[in-house]
XYZ file of C-alpha atoms in Angstrom:
617
model
C 70.805 90.169 143.066
C 73.358 90.354 140.266
C 72.384 92.312 137.179
C 73.974 93.177 133.881
C 73.282 95.510 131.011
C 70.837 93.930 128.615
C 73.073 93.191 125.602
C 70.221 92.099 123.357
C 68.153 95.263 123.438
C 68.646 98.890 124.381
C 65.528 101.059 123.966
C 65.665 103.550 121.117
C 64.897 106.425 123.491
C 67.949 105.531 125.591
C 70.150 105.323 122.480
C 68.865 108.703 121.357
C 69.541 110.190 124.804
C 73.139 108.935 124.634
C 73.528 110.449 121.158
C 72.082 113.815 122.168
C 74.113 114.073 125.376
C 77.386 113.121 123.671
C 79.457 115.947 122.195
C 80.724 114.532 118.903
C 83.475 117.162 118.665
C 84.787 116.229 122.106
C 84.751 112.504 121.307
C 86.429 112.813 117.900
C 89.006 115.226 119.340
C 90.381 112.271 121.307
C 91.464 110.789 117.963
C 91.811 113.694 115.520
C 93.347 117.150 115.837
C 90.411 119.419 114.907
C 90.521 123.104 113.955
C 87.425 125.259 113.839
C 86.596 126.984 110.544
C 83.244 128.734 110.591
C 80.533 126.470 111.951
C 82.475 123.237 111.359
C 85.700 121.600 112.539
C 88.316 120.231 110.145
C 91.180 117.770 110.481
C 93.137 114.980 108.787
C 90.951 111.939 108.213
C 91.741 109.048 110.597
C 90.425 106.497 108.104
C 92.749 107.163 105.177
C 96.118 108.801 104.593
C 96.018 112.456 103.529
C 98.081 115.638 103.808
C 95.287 118.189 103.339
C 92.353 118.081 105.788
C 89.164 116.789 104.178
C 87.573 115.420 107.355
C 84.890 117.634 108.865
C 82.748 117.511 112.007
C 79.496 119.469 112.185
C 78.423 120.132 115.803
C 75.059 121.510 114.712
C 74.133 118.227 113.021
C 76.275 116.017 115.312
C 77.720 114.303 112.234
C 81.132 113.783 110.636
C 82.092 113.306 106.993
C 85.275 112.902 104.946
C 85.214 114.385 101.460
C 88.245 112.267 100.572
C 87.176 108.697 101.399
C 83.433 109.463 101.774
C 83.151 107.889 105.221
C 80.658 109.596 107.486
C 77.995 109.191 110.140
C 77.173 110.036 113.734
C 79.186 109.585 116.911
C 78.260 105.878 117.122
C 79.509 105.288 113.571
C 82.820 106.990 114.330
C 83.575 105.165 117.577
C 82.502 101.780 116.187
C 84.754 102.221 113.152
C 87.679 103.614 115.118
C 87.626 101.148 118.022
C 86.087 98.169 116.197
C 83.414 97.915 118.866
C 79.953 96.458 118.414
C 77.048 98.901 118.542
C 76.109 97.747 122.055
C 79.705 98.180 123.305
C 79.778 101.630 121.720
C 76.527 102.690 123.407
C 77.763 101.335 126.749
C 81.020 103.275 126.594
C 79.456 106.536 125.436
C 76.654 106.158 128.002
C 79.239 105.816 130.752
C 81.089 108.836 129.382
C 78.017 111.095 129.353
C 76.357 109.707 132.479
C 73.358 107.900 130.978
C 72.108 104.803 132.841
C 71.393 101.769 130.695
C 68.661 99.185 131.412
C 69.612 96.030 133.233
C 68.168 92.548 133.450
C 68.503 89.739 135.950
C 71.134 87.132 135.137
C 70.584 83.370 135.222
C 72.541 81.380 137.847
C 74.902 80.132 135.135
C 75.448 83.655 133.801
C 76.033 84.987 137.319
C 78.668 82.343 137.984
C 80.404 82.901 134.644
C 80.366 86.653 135.225
C 81.783 86.192 138.736
C 84.584 83.975 137.459
C 85.450 86.407 134.650
C 85.600 89.353 137.031
C 87.707 87.314 139.436
C 90.018 86.338 136.561
C 90.422 90.024 135.619
C 90.943 91.042 139.242
C 93.605 88.387 139.860
C 95.492 89.297 136.688
C 95.394 92.981 137.572
C 96.891 92.230 140.991
C 99.493 89.901 139.447
C 100.524 92.526 136.886
C 100.876 95.118 139.643
C 102.951 92.694 141.739
C 105.382 91.874 138.915
C 105.515 95.499 137.736
C 106.119 97.028 141.169
C 108.771 94.439 141.916
C 110.593 95.348 138.691
C 110.454 99.097 139.223
C 110.710 99.610 142.970
C 111.962 96.649 144.987
C 115.575 95.466 145.441
C 114.457 91.940 144.524
C 113.684 93.200 141.016
C 117.282 94.225 140.250
C 117.963 91.293 137.845
C 114.957 92.323 135.763
C 115.998 95.975 135.723
C 119.505 95.019 134.605
C 118.135 92.879 131.770
C 115.838 95.572 130.412
C 118.474 98.274 130.803
C 120.905 96.195 128.735
C 118.207 95.827 126.087
C 117.778 99.613 125.966
C 114.342 99.672 127.604
C 113.775 102.845 129.629
C 111.456 103.476 132.570
C 108.701 104.998 130.451
C 108.583 101.926 128.223
C 108.516 99.613 131.231
C 105.443 101.487 132.442
C 103.599 101.745 129.119
C 103.982 98.008 128.406
C 103.508 97.051 132.092
C 106.700 94.990 132.097
C 107.537 93.021 135.224
C 109.848 90.610 136.980
C 109.116 87.330 138.787
C 111.618 86.724 141.614
C 113.635 83.553 142.060
C 111.179 82.241 144.623
C 108.622 79.432 144.666
C 105.969 81.341 146.573
C 106.414 85.051 145.877
C 103.131 85.507 144.015
C 101.370 82.961 146.211
C 102.141 84.923 149.375
C 101.239 88.254 147.746
C 97.883 86.945 146.556
C 96.973 85.185 149.801
C 97.364 88.518 151.583
C 94.566 89.760 149.279
C 92.290 86.818 149.918
C 93.086 84.879 146.748
C 93.200 81.140 147.346
C 95.901 78.944 145.743
C 93.341 76.893 143.823
C 92.057 80.134 142.210
C 95.588 80.980 141.085
C 95.978 77.451 139.721
C 92.775 77.898 137.675
C 94.207 81.077 136.109
C 97.527 79.322 135.401
C 99.613 81.651 137.563
C 100.620 78.861 139.949
C 101.020 75.112 139.469
C 99.770 72.349 141.739
C 102.408 69.810 142.736
C 101.880 66.276 141.468
C 102.523 64.851 144.967
C 100.711 66.370 147.920
C 102.438 67.419 151.118
C 101.567 66.337 154.643
C 99.139 69.214 155.050
C 97.316 68.672 151.757
C 97.762 70.137 148.260
C 100.853 72.192 147.518
C 101.352 74.907 144.917
C 104.276 76.897 143.494
C 104.651 79.969 141.259
C 104.676 79.295 137.514
C 106.994 82.256 136.755
C 110.336 82.381 138.598
C 113.452 84.422 137.834
C 111.964 85.682 134.600
C 111.284 89.086 133.113
C 107.592 89.290 132.334
C 105.665 90.795 129.449
C 102.040 91.557 130.277
C 99.630 90.453 127.557
C 97.094 93.279 127.447
C 93.701 93.212 125.754
C 92.342 96.110 123.677
C 91.093 97.784 126.882
C 94.650 97.696 128.295
C 93.763 95.006 130.847
C 96.248 92.188 131.621
C 94.904 88.770 130.583
C 98.108 86.693 130.528
C 101.904 86.880 130.790
C 104.921 85.878 128.778
C 108.142 85.216 130.662
C 111.784 85.047 129.543
C 114.208 83.118 131.721
C 117.266 84.973 133.075
C 119.175 81.745 133.707
C 119.440 78.377 131.979
C 115.849 77.389 132.826
C 113.916 75.484 130.200
C 111.892 76.586 128.403
C 113.604 79.887 127.687
C 110.208 81.481 126.976
C 107.189 80.514 129.068
C 103.650 81.769 128.510
C 100.448 81.604 130.550
C 98.445 78.472 129.757
C 95.074 78.706 128.096
C 92.040 79.078 130.345
C 88.280 79.537 129.790
C 89.001 83.287 129.643
C 92.264 83.341 127.708
C 93.055 81.759 124.346
C 96.466 82.781 123.045
C 95.394 82.122 119.470
C 92.862 84.964 119.741
C 95.255 87.733 120.820
C 98.360 89.560 119.594
C 101.071 91.108 121.711
C 101.191 94.894 121.487
C 97.656 95.209 120.089
C 96.604 97.444 122.996
C 98.679 100.168 121.339
C 99.008 98.884 117.780
C 95.344 99.026 116.709
C 95.592 102.793 116.395
C 98.989 102.655 114.690
C 97.804 100.067 112.180
C 94.867 102.265 111.195
C 97.112 105.279 110.678
C 99.904 103.446 108.835
C 97.535 101.405 106.690
C 99.336 98.133 107.420
C 100.570 95.950 110.273
C 104.095 94.674 110.919
C 104.106 91.131 112.331
C 107.240 90.080 114.234
C 108.206 87.092 116.355
C 109.345 88.428 119.725
C 107.974 90.663 122.452
C 111.161 92.736 122.504
C 110.879 93.271 118.745
C 107.407 94.744 119.266
C 108.657 97.054 122.004
C 111.703 98.172 120.027
C 109.760 98.886 116.814
C 106.855 100.628 118.538
C 109.300 102.859 120.425
C 111.195 103.590 117.192
C 108.092 105.043 115.559
C 106.373 101.928 114.215
C 103.317 101.658 116.485
C 101.714 99.281 113.981
C 103.870 96.346 115.169
C 102.452 93.202 116.816
C 103.566 89.626 117.566
C 101.808 86.302 118.042
C 101.943 84.838 121.543
C 104.627 82.192 121.242
C 102.674 80.272 118.604
C 102.411 80.167 114.837
C 100.021 82.735 113.392
C 96.414 81.548 113.755
C 93.298 82.234 111.712
C 91.682 83.964 114.694
C 94.661 86.323 114.962
C 94.309 87.042 111.256
C 90.615 87.867 111.777
C 91.684 90.300 114.480
C 94.171 91.957 112.122
C 91.613 92.135 109.333
C 89.440 94.418 111.463
C 92.134 97.063 111.139
C 93.963 96.542 107.850
C 94.146 94.726 104.516
C 97.958 94.550 104.456
C 100.474 92.805 106.711
C 104.290 92.839 106.501
C 105.814 89.689 107.978
C 109.179 90.285 109.651
C 110.492 87.004 111.003
C 114.007 85.734 111.619
C 115.919 84.746 108.490
C 116.771 81.256 109.789
C 114.999 78.120 108.583
C 112.347 78.270 111.302
C 111.634 81.926 110.554
C 111.323 81.296 106.821
C 108.906 78.420 107.360
C 106.877 80.541 109.785
C 106.668 83.316 107.163
C 105.493 80.836 104.514
C 102.824 79.350 106.797
C 101.696 82.718 108.125
C 101.655 84.241 104.666
C 99.418 81.461 103.398
C 96.864 82.021 106.182
C 96.881 85.770 105.607
C 96.602 85.316 101.841
C 93.642 82.952 102.209
C 91.913 85.583 104.348
C 92.216 88.096 101.510
C 94.989 90.136 103.107
C 97.902 91.459 101.058
C 101.109 89.916 102.411
C 104.634 91.281 102.103
C 107.720 89.695 103.654
C 110.686 91.684 104.940
C 114.042 90.014 105.574
C 116.671 92.034 107.449
C 120.376 91.538 106.797
C 123.184 92.335 109.214
C 121.202 91.633 112.376
C 119.465 88.647 113.934
C 116.221 90.495 114.742
C 114.531 93.929 114.378
C 115.655 95.046 117.835
C 119.314 94.447 116.982
C 118.886 95.999 113.521
C 117.518 99.233 114.978
C 120.400 99.458 117.450
C 122.988 98.802 114.729
C 121.592 100.768 111.809
C 118.809 103.039 113.032
C 115.295 104.012 111.986
C 116.190 105.459 108.579
C 117.799 102.220 107.400
C 114.852 100.238 108.703
C 112.485 102.436 106.699
C 114.562 101.798 103.587
C 114.514 98.061 104.237
C 110.746 98.225 104.712
C 110.349 99.771 101.266
C 112.125 96.751 99.800
C 109.831 94.126 101.302
C 108.981 91.348 98.853
C 105.458 90.296 98.033
C 104.513 86.887 99.375
C 104.735 85.258 95.922
C 108.184 86.772 95.276
C 109.379 85.678 98.717
C 108.128 82.144 98.188
C 109.748 81.994 94.736
C 113.128 83.194 96.068
C 112.917 80.697 98.929
C 112.117 77.732 96.659
C 114.867 78.657 94.186
C 117.405 79.053 96.982
C 116.509 75.681 98.504
C 116.420 73.718 95.223
C 117.698 75.661 92.191
C 115.855 74.315 89.118
C 118.331 72.596 86.822
C 116.129 71.355 84.000
C 112.791 71.859 82.257
C 111.001 69.369 84.505
C 112.140 71.159 87.684
C 111.130 74.521 86.223
C 107.677 73.156 85.464
C 107.426 71.819 89.032
C 108.327 75.262 90.378
C 105.578 76.915 88.329
C 103.098 74.321 89.603
C 104.108 74.975 93.230
C 103.525 78.712 92.826
C 100.323 78.400 90.769
C 97.922 78.261 93.779
C 99.427 81.473 95.179
C 99.289 83.302 91.847
C 95.713 82.164 91.177
C 94.573 83.697 94.453
C 95.864 87.151 93.486
C 92.815 89.329 92.795
C 94.501 91.953 90.612
C 94.934 90.811 86.983
C 97.853 93.224 86.596
C 99.654 91.812 89.642
C 98.900 88.267 88.525
C 100.416 88.858 85.101
C 103.405 90.479 86.789
C 104.136 87.232 88.639
C 103.658 85.237 85.470
C 106.131 87.494 83.664
C 108.572 87.151 86.591
C 108.515 83.369 86.246
C 108.846 83.667 82.487
C 111.955 85.850 82.702
C 113.569 84.093 85.668
C 113.071 80.578 84.293
C 113.601 81.340 80.617
C 110.098 80.267 79.607
C 107.590 81.977 77.358
C 104.855 83.970 79.061
C 102.233 81.974 77.185
C 103.611 78.674 78.479
C 103.665 79.908 82.098
C 100.107 81.238 81.840
C 98.798 78.016 80.277
C 100.481 75.918 83.001
C 98.924 78.038 85.735
C 95.507 77.972 84.022
C 95.773 74.184 83.836
C 96.251 74.007 87.603
C 93.131 76.138 88.059
C 91.090 73.756 85.913
C 92.170 70.806 88.075
C 90.479 72.359 91.127
C 86.792 71.724 91.926
C 84.571 74.135 90.003
C 83.415 75.971 93.132
C 87.035 76.664 94.114
C 88.181 78.069 90.791
C 89.333 81.652 90.691
C 86.889 83.958 88.937
C 88.577 85.536 85.952
C 88.737 89.311 85.878
C 86.379 90.963 83.432
C 86.515 94.683 82.693
C 82.766 94.548 82.006
C 82.009 93.545 85.587
C 80.890 96.304 87.960
C 83.763 97.888 89.850
C 83.519 97.673 93.633
C 84.113 100.910 95.448
C 83.465 102.115 98.971
C 83.336 105.656 97.720
C 80.836 105.305 94.873
C 77.786 103.299 95.793
C 75.295 104.093 93.042
C 75.203 103.317 89.331
C 74.633 106.790 87.886
C 74.801 107.496 84.169
C 77.574 109.839 83.058
C 78.958 110.210 86.569
C 79.713 107.135 88.720
C 79.797 103.418 88.023
C 79.853 101.022 90.966
C 77.857 98.514 92.944
C 76.474 97.710 96.387
C 76.348 93.959 95.806
C 78.203 92.152 93.024
C 75.542 89.466 92.890
C 72.773 91.819 91.802
C 72.277 93.985 88.766
C 71.745 97.595 89.753
C 69.536 99.810 87.606
C 71.154 102.796 85.983
C 70.214 106.053 87.696
C 69.723 109.206 85.662
C 71.868 112.066 86.971
C 68.884 114.423 87.187
C 66.894 111.882 89.190
C 69.876 111.221 91.463
C 70.165 114.926 92.261
C 66.395 115.232 92.724
C 66.385 112.325 95.190
C 69.239 113.829 97.203
C 67.487 117.206 97.323
C 64.194 115.656 98.454
C 65.961 113.796 101.255
C 67.863 116.927 102.268
C 64.549 118.815 102.482
C 62.976 116.044 104.541
C 65.912 116.054 106.924
C 65.443 119.799 107.310
C 61.642 119.630 107.671
C 59.697 116.359 107.962
C 56.497 118.293 107.157
C 57.290 117.813 103.442
C 56.665 114.065 103.789
C 52.866 114.013 103.083
C 53.239 115.954 99.819
C 56.079 113.738 98.567
C 54.107 110.585 99.375
C 50.960 111.980 97.729
C 52.773 112.829 94.501
C 55.300 109.979 94.276
C 54.273 107.236 96.671
C 56.841 105.519 98.888
C 58.789 103.210 96.539
C 59.912 105.562 93.784
C 63.534 105.829 94.908
C 66.113 104.596 92.410
C 69.040 104.568 94.861
C 68.769 101.847 97.513
C 70.413 103.970 100.211
C 67.935 106.793 99.561
C 65.041 104.331 99.918
C 66.441 103.110 103.252
C 66.763 106.633 104.647
C 63.276 107.556 103.411
C 61.747 104.430 104.989
C 63.273 105.351 108.323
C 61.999 108.932 108.109
C 58.563 107.676 107.029
C 58.324 105.251 109.937
C 60.028 107.140 112.750
C 60.387 110.711 111.561
C 64.009 110.889 112.640
C 67.552 109.775 111.840
C 68.662 106.186 112.453
C 71.111 106.073 115.361
C 72.437 102.748 114.157
C 72.459 101.569 110.537
C 75.027 100.266 108.082
C 78.012 102.359 107.104
C 76.600 103.197 103.663
C 73.460 104.759 105.128
C 75.359 106.695 107.790
C 77.852 108.038 105.248
C 75.072 109.130 102.905
C 73.235 110.818 105.780
C 76.371 112.709 106.740
C 76.990 113.893 103.177
C 73.343 114.996 102.839
C 73.384 116.968 106.069
C 76.515 118.818 104.998
C 74.864 120.080 101.813
C 73.710 123.690 101.999
C 69.990 124.155 101.344
C 68.376 127.382 100.170
C 65.177 127.472 102.221
C 63.926 130.745 100.677
C 62.171 128.899 97.825
C 61.446 125.537 99.399
C 58.105 124.856 97.692
C 59.447 125.623 94.228
C 62.478 123.401 94.822
C 60.212 120.618 96.075
C 57.957 120.878 92.997
C 60.931 120.883 90.627
C 62.322 117.688 92.166
C 58.946 115.926 92.022
C 58.497 117.048 88.393
C 61.947 115.690 87.445
C 61.190 112.293 88.952
C 57.675 112.072 87.425
C 59.010 113.079 84.005
C 61.695 110.411 84.101
C 59.173 107.810 85.248
C 56.956 108.675 82.236
C 59.891 108.354 79.847
C 60.804 105.003 81.334
C 57.212 103.737 80.928
C 57.188 104.728 77.257
C 60.588 103.079 76.738
C 59.260 99.937 78.405
C 56.207 99.919 76.103
C 58.464 100.393 73.077
C 60.613 97.439 74.118
C 57.541 95.250 74.631
C 56.133 96.360 71.228
C 59.387 95.418 69.491
C 59.297 92.009 71.156
C 55.721 91.409 69.974
C 56.617 92.437 66.414
C 59.539 90.043 66.459
C 57.274 87.198 67.593
C 54.711 88.001 64.871
C 51.964 89.322 67.158
C 51.139 92.408 65.077
C 47.790 92.989 66.797
C 49.439 93.192 70.195
C 52.160 95.460 68.811
C 49.587 97.844 67.293
C 47.726 98.018 70.625
C 50.908 99.029 72.410
C 51.682 101.570 69.683
C 48.273 103.129 70.244
C 48.878 103.291 74.013
C 52.265 104.956 73.430
C 50.627 107.585 71.225
C 47.967 108.335 73.840
C 50.580 108.730 76.559
C 52.600 111.133 74.414
C 49.460 113.208 73.736
C 48.830 113.481 77.479
C 52.414 114.628 77.920
C 53.404 111.543 79.886
């Protein structure tokens, strides 16, 4: 009977066992260089760029927190954020690491068959990658491939790390290799590694290898498993570049070449470099730009952009400077821009591609060129002007209209005005005229598609500051909702109460008796309290805001010598503020009644206010 891990539900007790048996310091050490200082470990934050360590791991609490970017949580939070795994995938991997067995359920016949086919697909591709790779590195038949890569400056270590290979100039090399391992030709045809002849032979169907006399680039998924191949011909074969066809288990529009190594580099660099060729990826990653990827022989797709967006909000397009490369940059830039990603375009001079540029000029010159990358709007403007230089007022107006959709989608009002000023200066038009022309184009769009104008009165979105606190922080959790202002004293009192509850859940009955359960002003505090009230423990899996707040709370030192007094002071602060707010509410209602002419109602409220003040409320 085939079984699988139940993806829909993992019991809380199993999740908690995985969390308790996982050493958070050991796990995070795989990603961050940690140094012990006292009870905690410190290192450079892997989630933002910094020179001074502000990232700390607390073994005692099994939590991490960055004082710079305010990201924090438990071991699940860290691995999910770092690897972009789902919670279930994270639990599975950590469970395997610490030796915890997860529950299984019986699979349906359809699920069993799909699972069998997927595993067979993975097995066949692993064998194929080994065949091509071993042939390149060890066998005399692989000499043409070795010569090609040697001429391109690819050393043995790079051949191994990218699992490069060579397909011999034979029709049945892979076929014979696979049949020795029990793989039938029709299975290879289903994976796209061999092709069935259109006319059958005397003894039935005939097949031949898809890749012949080509160097091969293994397409690896994020787990470093081969899922497809890209081949470059070493003779005059057409096409020059040949890729694996799409199958039920491989869609080239969903993957990027080099991502098996680049996901980490993109995180650290803060942006991705998108190039055209496999060799460009290899050359740039080896030169110290591990954030480089390439699409798989196709134009950039929206699914590939979604993949990139998991890791970064900025992409630098580095395509060839010929007509095809320029058009690819314009199309790709538009897709990236529509996804909310900042797009820059880099054009290299003096070389046909990044690989050649690095060989001719070196890493330092490439870094300098990278600093000079144009924004997408600037690149598009330069391209349009170069193709058709505007000669008169009408052509200048047409140019502004062509660029208007791109400028209107720029979120920053400062950046948007910068582009408007660029057009004004370059075209010899007034800034006011350019802005009015662009605004006119916005008005022509359907109302739902119009760009929302920037307003300095709107709440400012920030991942660091999640509460609207008077005299300290202004921000929002959700732009669609008004968030009540939180008094600084109440904010501190709420944090202290939660910190005390995390230290000793026995305080819960007193807090509930004095304040109830819905007194919290900060939404995140309410969520943590609800969890403690219901389960008495920390949530193993919750949103990033809750996990970060939990981490910051647990890192606060608490003086337990005067716990009761501290508890009473916090309750008193919250009750006092509640009383003030009730009086203010009554005063506002009284003013409204006076304004409407209801003097009797206003006098009744005035009397109630006086009685509350006498009672000290």
